[in-house]
């Protein structure tokens, strides 16, 4: 991968929520959320991922969200569409639809529930990559899928699938960054998939984050990553420290229930989710409300805004 291709994955990519109202997608709210991200200067947008409740969306709804994101971004940010599933044939179908909708790249999660071996993962990704010319970001999230992509598997896929160009690593271990870099090379783009670990990941060699927190705090998250990129370690650490409470609170229950509740508190979207997810328990809602209030009133962040 050349430097220009690597740079496309550098920075903050927001894992977009899918706002609902009365059971349907709230497109007006979605547009507001996307524009807010673009104004904050995010490098990329990820519609129809885990945070976007992809597992509950119809194919037609996914198409609408990807097309809408592409149209709104108009070259202002890279669009990496979630297109994974636990069925290889279905994943290929989703990949082709995302490609037709204009996505710049694809986020492909490991098959969940099936718990394939590493050999199975290699076969899955090879079939998927052979079905498209778009760049593919691997997505390893064992907490949701029950299996992770071994560094050696990542290296095999990079070597044998030219369009495997990055990985979103959400296993909760900074050591994985080093292991993946050792297996795949220091130029292989790695994204943090855990907001609380973004700065440690960057310090270990990752180049970006696919963020949930940036739904609420896009300017602040962008400021942290940019501070690190330009060598302002003190500011990056200060921003990391100040964002840490928010990052923790947004995972008090299964994502995206907390971030949707937070967006509702900020007047940006409804907290509605699709079953089997449910809105926050009262105690967790009270806790999150306090965190959001402190975040909104934080004088340090007010300077950034």
Short mmCIF file of C-alpha atoms in Angstrom, two decimals:
data_model
loop_
_atom_site.label_atom_id
_atom_site.label_comp_id
_atom_site.label_asym_id
_atom_site.label_seq_id
_atom_site.Cartn_x
_atom_site.Cartn_y
_atom_site.Cartn_z
CA UNK A 1 0.00 0.00 0.00
CA UNK A 2 1.38 3.41 -0.91
CA UNK A 3 1.48 6.40 1.44
CA UNK A 4 -1.51 8.08 -0.21
CA UNK A 5 -3.70 5.01 0.32
CA UNK A 6 -2.56 4.72 3.93
CA UNK A 7 -3.33 8.37 4.59
CA UNK A 8 -6.95 7.84 3.59
CA UNK A 9 -7.41 5.83 6.80
CA UNK A 10 -5.66 8.35 9.03
CA UNK A 11 -7.81 10.10 11.64
CA UNK A 12 -11.31 9.85 13.09
CA UNK A 13 -13.95 7.74 11.35
CA UNK A 14 -17.35 8.01 13.02
CA UNK A 15 -19.41 4.83 13.37
CA UNK A 16 -22.75 6.48 12.62
CA UNK A 17 -25.90 5.68 14.56
CA UNK A 18 -29.13 5.05 12.67
CA UNK A 19 -31.78 7.29 14.23
CA UNK A 20 -35.32 5.93 14.34
CA UNK A 21 -38.69 7.53 14.88
CA UNK A 22 -41.87 5.46 15.17
CA UNK A 23 -39.94 2.42 13.99
CA UNK A 24 -38.70 3.94 10.73
CA UNK A 25 -35.38 5.61 9.93
CA UNK A 26 -35.47 9.31 10.80
CA UNK A 27 -33.73 10.65 7.71
CA UNK A 28 -33.88 14.27 8.81
CA UNK A 29 -32.07 13.42 12.03
CA UNK A 30 -29.59 11.27 10.11
CA UNK A 31 -28.78 14.17 7.80
CA UNK A 32 -28.19 16.46 10.77
CA UNK A 33 -25.87 13.95 12.37
CA UNK A 34 -23.87 13.45 9.18
CA UNK A 35 -23.51 17.19 8.56
CA UNK A 36 -22.39 17.72 12.15
CA UNK A 37 -19.65 15.14 11.63
CA UNK A 38 -18.50 16.72 8.38
CA UNK A 39 -18.38 20.18 9.93
CA UNK A 40 -16.20 18.78 12.72
CA UNK A 41 -13.67 17.56 10.17
CA UNK A 42 -13.85 13.79 10.60
CA UNK A 43 -11.78 11.86 8.07
CA UNK A 44 -14.38 9.18 7.50
CA UNK A 45 -17.93 8.03 8.10
CA UNK A 46 -19.06 4.45 8.69
CA UNK A 47 -22.78 3.92 8.03
CA UNK A 48 -24.54 0.58 8.59
CA UNK A 49 -22.07 -0.77 11.13
CA UNK A 50 -22.58 -2.16 14.62
CA UNK A 51 -23.38 1.32 15.97
CA UNK A 52 -25.84 1.75 13.11
CA UNK A 53 -27.77 -1.38 14.19
CA UNK A 54 -26.98 -3.04 10.87
CA UNK A 55 -28.33 -6.39 12.04
CA UNK A 56 -31.85 -4.93 12.22
CA UNK A 57 -31.83 -3.02 8.92
CA UNK A 58 -33.37 -4.25 5.70
CA UNK A 59 -31.24 -4.29 2.57
CA UNK A 60 -33.26 -1.37 1.22
CA UNK A 61 -32.71 0.67 4.40
CA UNK A 62 -28.97 0.00 4.28
CA UNK A 63 -28.88 1.17 0.66
CA UNK A 64 -30.63 4.41 1.54
CA UNK A 65 -28.27 5.17 4.42
CA UNK A 66 -25.13 4.46 2.42
CA UNK A 67 -26.31 6.47 -0.60
CA UNK A 68 -27.36 9.36 1.61
CA UNK A 69 -24.00 9.41 3.40
CA UNK A 70 -22.12 9.32 0.10
CA UNK A 71 -24.21 12.14 -1.35
CA UNK A 72 -23.81 14.35 1.69
CA UNK A 73 -20.08 13.78 2.05
CA UNK A 74 -19.28 14.55 -1.62
CA UNK A 75 -15.59 13.94 -1.16
CA UNK A 76 -15.40 15.65 2.25
CA UNK A 77 -14.85 12.32 4.03
CA UNK A 78 -14.16 8.71 3.15
CA UNK A 79 -17.23 6.46 3.34
CA UNK A 80 -16.59 2.95 4.68
CA UNK A 81 -19.86 1.02 4.59
CA UNK A 82 -20.57 -1.82 6.98
CA UNK A 83 -21.34 -4.87 4.87
CA UNK A 84 -20.52 -7.92 6.98
CA UNK A 85 -22.70 -10.78 8.16
CA UNK A 86 -22.27 -14.35 9.36
CA UNK A 87 -23.19 -15.72 5.93
CA UNK A 88 -20.52 -15.46 3.24
CA UNK A 89 -22.99 -15.39 0.34
CA UNK A 90 -25.10 -12.75 2.09
CA UNK A 91 -21.98 -10.70 2.81
CA UNK A 92 -21.09 -10.74 -0.89
CA UNK A 93 -24.60 -9.57 -1.68
CA UNK A 94 -24.24 -6.71 0.81
CA UNK A 95 -20.82 -5.82 -0.55
CA UNK A 96 -22.15 -5.49 -4.08
CA UNK A 97 -25.05 -3.32 -2.92
CA UNK A 98 -22.70 -1.06 -0.94
CA UNK A 99 -20.43 -0.77 -3.96
CA UNK A 100 -23.42 0.18 -6.14
CA UNK A 101 -24.45 2.77 -3.54
CA UNK A 102 -21.11 4.53 -3.97
CA UNK A 103 -19.15 3.53 -0.86
CA UNK A 104 -15.40 4.20 -0.95
CA UNK A 105 -14.62 1.08 1.05
CA UNK A 106 -16.09 -1.71 3.13
CA UNK A 107 -15.98 -2.71 6.79
CA UNK A 108 -16.30 -6.50 7.01
CA UNK A 109 -16.81 -8.00 10.45
CA UNK A 110 -15.83 -11.57 11.26
CA UNK A 111 -18.80 -13.96 10.96
CA UNK A 112 -20.64 -14.00 14.27
CA UNK A 113 -22.41 -16.99 15.88
CA UNK A 114 -20.77 -19.50 13.48
CA UNK A 115 -17.37 -19.13 15.25
CA UNK A 116 -15.26 -20.16 12.25
CA UNK A 117 -11.66 -21.30 12.59
CA UNK A 118 -8.86 -19.11 11.25
CA UNK A 119 -9.00 -21.22 8.08
CA UNK A 120 -12.70 -20.40 7.84
CA UNK A 121 -11.99 -16.70 8.28
CA UNK A 122 -9.43 -16.80 5.49
CA UNK A 123 -11.91 -18.49 3.16
CA UNK A 124 -14.67 -16.05 4.11
CA UNK A 125 -12.58 -12.97 3.46
CA UNK A 126 -11.10 -14.36 0.24
CA UNK A 127 -14.56 -14.98 -1.19
CA UNK A 128 -15.68 -11.51 -0.12
CA UNK A 129 -12.59 -9.73 -1.43
CA UNK A 130 -12.78 -11.55 -4.76
CA UNK A 131 -16.31 -10.18 -5.20
CA UNK A 132 -15.31 -6.49 -5.16
CA UNK A 133 -12.62 -4.07 -6.15
CA UNK A 134 -13.27 -1.81 -3.16
CA UNK A 135 -10.79 -1.52 -0.28
CA UNK A 136 -11.71 -3.80 2.62
CA UNK A 137 -11.16 -3.00 6.30
CA UNK A 138 -11.17 -6.16 8.39
CA UNK A 139 -13.12 -5.92 11.64
CA UNK A 140 -12.10 -8.04 14.61
CA UNK A 141 -14.46 -7.74 17.59
CA UNK A 142 -14.37 -11.01 19.57
CA UNK A 143 -16.67 -9.68 22.30
CA UNK A 144 -19.54 -9.66 19.81
CA UNK A 145 -18.48 -12.39 17.41
CA UNK A 146 -16.78 -15.00 19.58
CA UNK A 147 -13.71 -15.14 17.31
CA UNK A 148 -10.87 -12.76 16.54
CA UNK A 149 -8.62 -12.41 13.53
CA UNK A 150 -5.20 -13.77 14.47
CA UNK A 151 -2.29 -11.50 13.45
CA UNK A 152 -0.98 -14.31 11.25
CA UNK A 153 -4.38 -14.57 9.55
CA UNK A 154 -4.36 -10.84 8.98
CA UNK A 155 -0.94 -11.17 7.35
CA UNK A 156 -2.14 -13.99 5.07
CA UNK A 157 -5.14 -11.93 3.99
CA UNK A 158 -3.01 -8.88 3.33
CA UNK A 159 -0.65 -10.97 1.21
CA UNK A 160 -3.30 -12.86 -0.76
CA UNK A 161 -6.10 -10.27 -1.03
CA UNK A 162 -4.79 -7.00 -2.50
CA UNK A 163 -7.88 -5.09 -1.40
CA UNK A 164 -7.44 -5.97 2.29
CA UNK A 165 -5.98 -2.62 3.28
CA UNK A 166 -6.70 -2.03 6.99
CA UNK A 167 -8.13 -3.49 10.19
CA UNK A 168 -10.46 -2.19 12.87
CA UNK A 169 -9.20 -3.83 16.04
CA UNK A 170 -11.78 -4.00 18.84
CA UNK A 171 -10.43 -6.70 21.09
CA UNK A 172 -9.59 -4.36 23.97
CA UNK A 173 -5.85 -5.03 23.92
CA UNK A 174 -3.16 -2.54 22.96
CA UNK A 175 -0.76 -5.46 22.58
CA UNK A 176 -2.75 -6.51 19.51
CA UNK A 177 -1.51 -3.39 17.68
CA UNK A 178 2.09 -4.51 18.07
CA UNK A 179 1.26 -8.10 17.12
CA UNK A 180 -0.56 -7.01 13.96
CA UNK A 181 2.22 -4.60 12.99
CA UNK A 182 4.79 -7.32 13.51
CA UNK A 183 2.81 -9.74 11.33
CA UNK A 184 1.59 -7.35 8.64
CA UNK A 185 4.23 -4.63 8.57
CA UNK A 186 4.39 -1.21 10.15
CA UNK A 187 2.65 0.38 7.15
CA UNK A 188 -0.58 -1.63 7.58
CA UNK A 189 -3.31 0.79 8.81
CA UNK A 190 -4.83 -0.11 12.17
CA UNK A 191 -7.88 1.58 13.71
CA UNK A 192 -8.83 1.46 17.34
CA UNK A 193 -12.28 -0.01 17.75
CA UNK A 194 -12.40 0.93 21.44
CA UNK A 195 -12.73 4.65 22.20
CA UNK A 196 -11.12 4.38 25.62
CA UNK A 197 -7.98 2.98 23.95
CA UNK A 198 -7.65 5.40 21.05
CA UNK A 199 -4.66 7.29 22.40
CA UNK A 200 -2.81 4.15 23.59
CA UNK A 201 -3.45 2.60 20.16
CA UNK A 202 -2.01 5.67 18.43
CA UNK A 203 1.02 5.52 20.68
CA UNK A 204 1.51 1.86 19.71
CA UNK A 205 1.30 2.58 15.98
CA UNK A 206 -2.37 2.73 14.98
CA UNK A 207 -3.31 5.60 12.66
CA UNK A 208 -6.96 6.19 13.48
CA UNK A 209 -10.13 5.29 15.32
CA UNK A 210 -13.54 4.09 14.23
CA UNK A 211 -15.34 5.94 16.99
CA UNK A 212 -18.65 5.78 18.83
CA UNK A 213 -17.76 8.72 21.09
CA UNK A 214 -17.40 11.03 18.07
CA UNK A 215 -21.16 10.78 17.52
CA UNK A 216 -21.43 12.99 20.61
CA UNK A 217 -18.02 14.66 20.61
CA UNK A 218 -16.78 14.92 17.02
CA UNK A 219 -14.73 18.11 17.42
CA UNK A 220 -13.17 16.92 20.65
CA UNK A 221 -12.27 13.49 19.26
CA UNK A 222 -10.84 15.01 16.09
CA UNK A 223 -8.85 17.49 18.21
CA UNK A 224 -7.32 14.65 20.25
CA UNK A 225 -6.22 12.64 17.23
CA UNK A 226 -4.91 15.68 15.38
CA UNK A 227 -2.96 16.78 18.46
CA UNK A 228 -1.25 13.40 18.51
CA UNK A 229 -0.59 13.50 14.77
CA UNK A 230 1.17 16.87 14.95
CA UNK A 231 3.24 15.84 17.95
CA UNK A 232 1.41 17.76 20.69
CA UNK A 233 1.50 14.89 23.16
CA UNK A 234 0.48 16.99 26.18
CA UNK A 235 -2.71 18.24 24.53
CA UNK A 236 -3.54 14.79 23.20
CA UNK A 237 -3.19 13.31 26.68
CA UNK A 238 -5.27 16.10 28.23
CA UNK A 239 -8.04 15.50 25.70
CA UNK A 240 -7.85 11.75 26.28
CA UNK A 241 -8.17 12.28 30.02
CA UNK A 242 -11.11 14.67 29.65
CA UNK A 243 -12.92 12.32 27.22
CA UNK A 244 -12.33 9.20 29.30
CA UNK A 245 -15.47 9.53 31.44
CA UNK A 246 -17.62 9.98 28.33
CA UNK A 247 -15.98 6.99 26.63
CA UNK A 248 -16.71 4.84 29.66
CA UNK A 249 -20.32 6.01 30.01
CA UNK A 250 -21.17 5.34 26.37
CA UNK A 251 -20.61 1.63 26.95
CA UNK A 252 -22.53 1.28 30.22
CA UNK A 253 -24.92 -0.95 28.26
CA UNK A 254 -24.70 -2.52 24.82
CA UNK A 255 -23.79 -0.07 22.06
CA UNK A 256 -25.61 1.88 20.63
CA UNK A 257 -28.17 2.25 23.44
CA UNK A 258 -26.05 4.69 25.50
CA UNK A 259 -24.90 6.83 22.57
CA UNK A 260 -28.47 7.11 21.31
CA UNK A 261 -29.60 8.20 24.77
CA UNK A 262 -26.79 10.76 24.81
CA UNK A 263 -27.81 12.11 21.40
CA UNK A 264 -31.37 12.48 22.70
CA UNK A 265 -30.08 14.43 25.72
CA UNK A 266 -28.27 16.75 23.31
CA UNK A 267 -31.45 17.21 21.25
CA UNK A 268 -29.91 15.60 18.17
CA UNK A 269 -31.93 12.40 17.70
CA UNK A 270 -34.42 10.06 19.32
CA UNK A 271 -33.15 7.38 21.73
CA UNK A 272 -35.26 4.74 19.97
CA UNK A 273 -33.69 1.38 19.16
CA UNK A 274 -34.86 -1.71 17.36
CA UNK A 275 -35.50 -4.95 19.22
CA UNK A 276 -33.84 -6.84 20.73
CA UNK A 277 -32.04 -3.72 22.03
CA UNK A 278 -33.91 -1.59 24.55
CA UNK A 279 -33.45 1.90 25.94
CA UNK A 280 -31.25 2.38 29.00
CA UNK A 281 -32.21 1.22 32.47
CA UNK A 282 -33.16 4.19 34.73
CA UNK A 283 -30.00 4.01 36.87
CA UNK A 284 -27.78 3.94 33.81
CA UNK A 285 -29.75 6.76 32.23
CA UNK A 286 -29.23 8.91 35.33
CA UNK A 287 -25.53 8.10 35.34
CA UNK A 288 -25.18 8.97 31.64
CA UNK A 289 -27.15 12.19 32.11
CA UNK A 290 -24.65 13.35 34.71
CA UNK A 291 -21.71 12.54 32.46
CA UNK A 292 -23.26 14.36 29.50
CA UNK A 293 -23.99 17.41 31.67
CA UNK A 294 -20.36 17.55 32.83
CA UNK A 295 -19.14 17.10 29.27
CA UNK A 296 -21.33 19.90 27.94
CA UNK A 297 -20.26 22.29 30.72
CA UNK A 298 -16.56 21.43 30.62
CA UNK A 299 -14.74 24.76 30.04
CA UNK A 300 -11.83 22.98 28.39
CA UNK A 301 -14.13 21.56 25.72
CA UNK A 302 -15.98 24.84 25.31
CA UNK A 303 -12.72 26.36 24.07
CA UNK A 304 -12.47 23.66 21.40
CA UNK A 305 -16.07 24.13 20.31
#
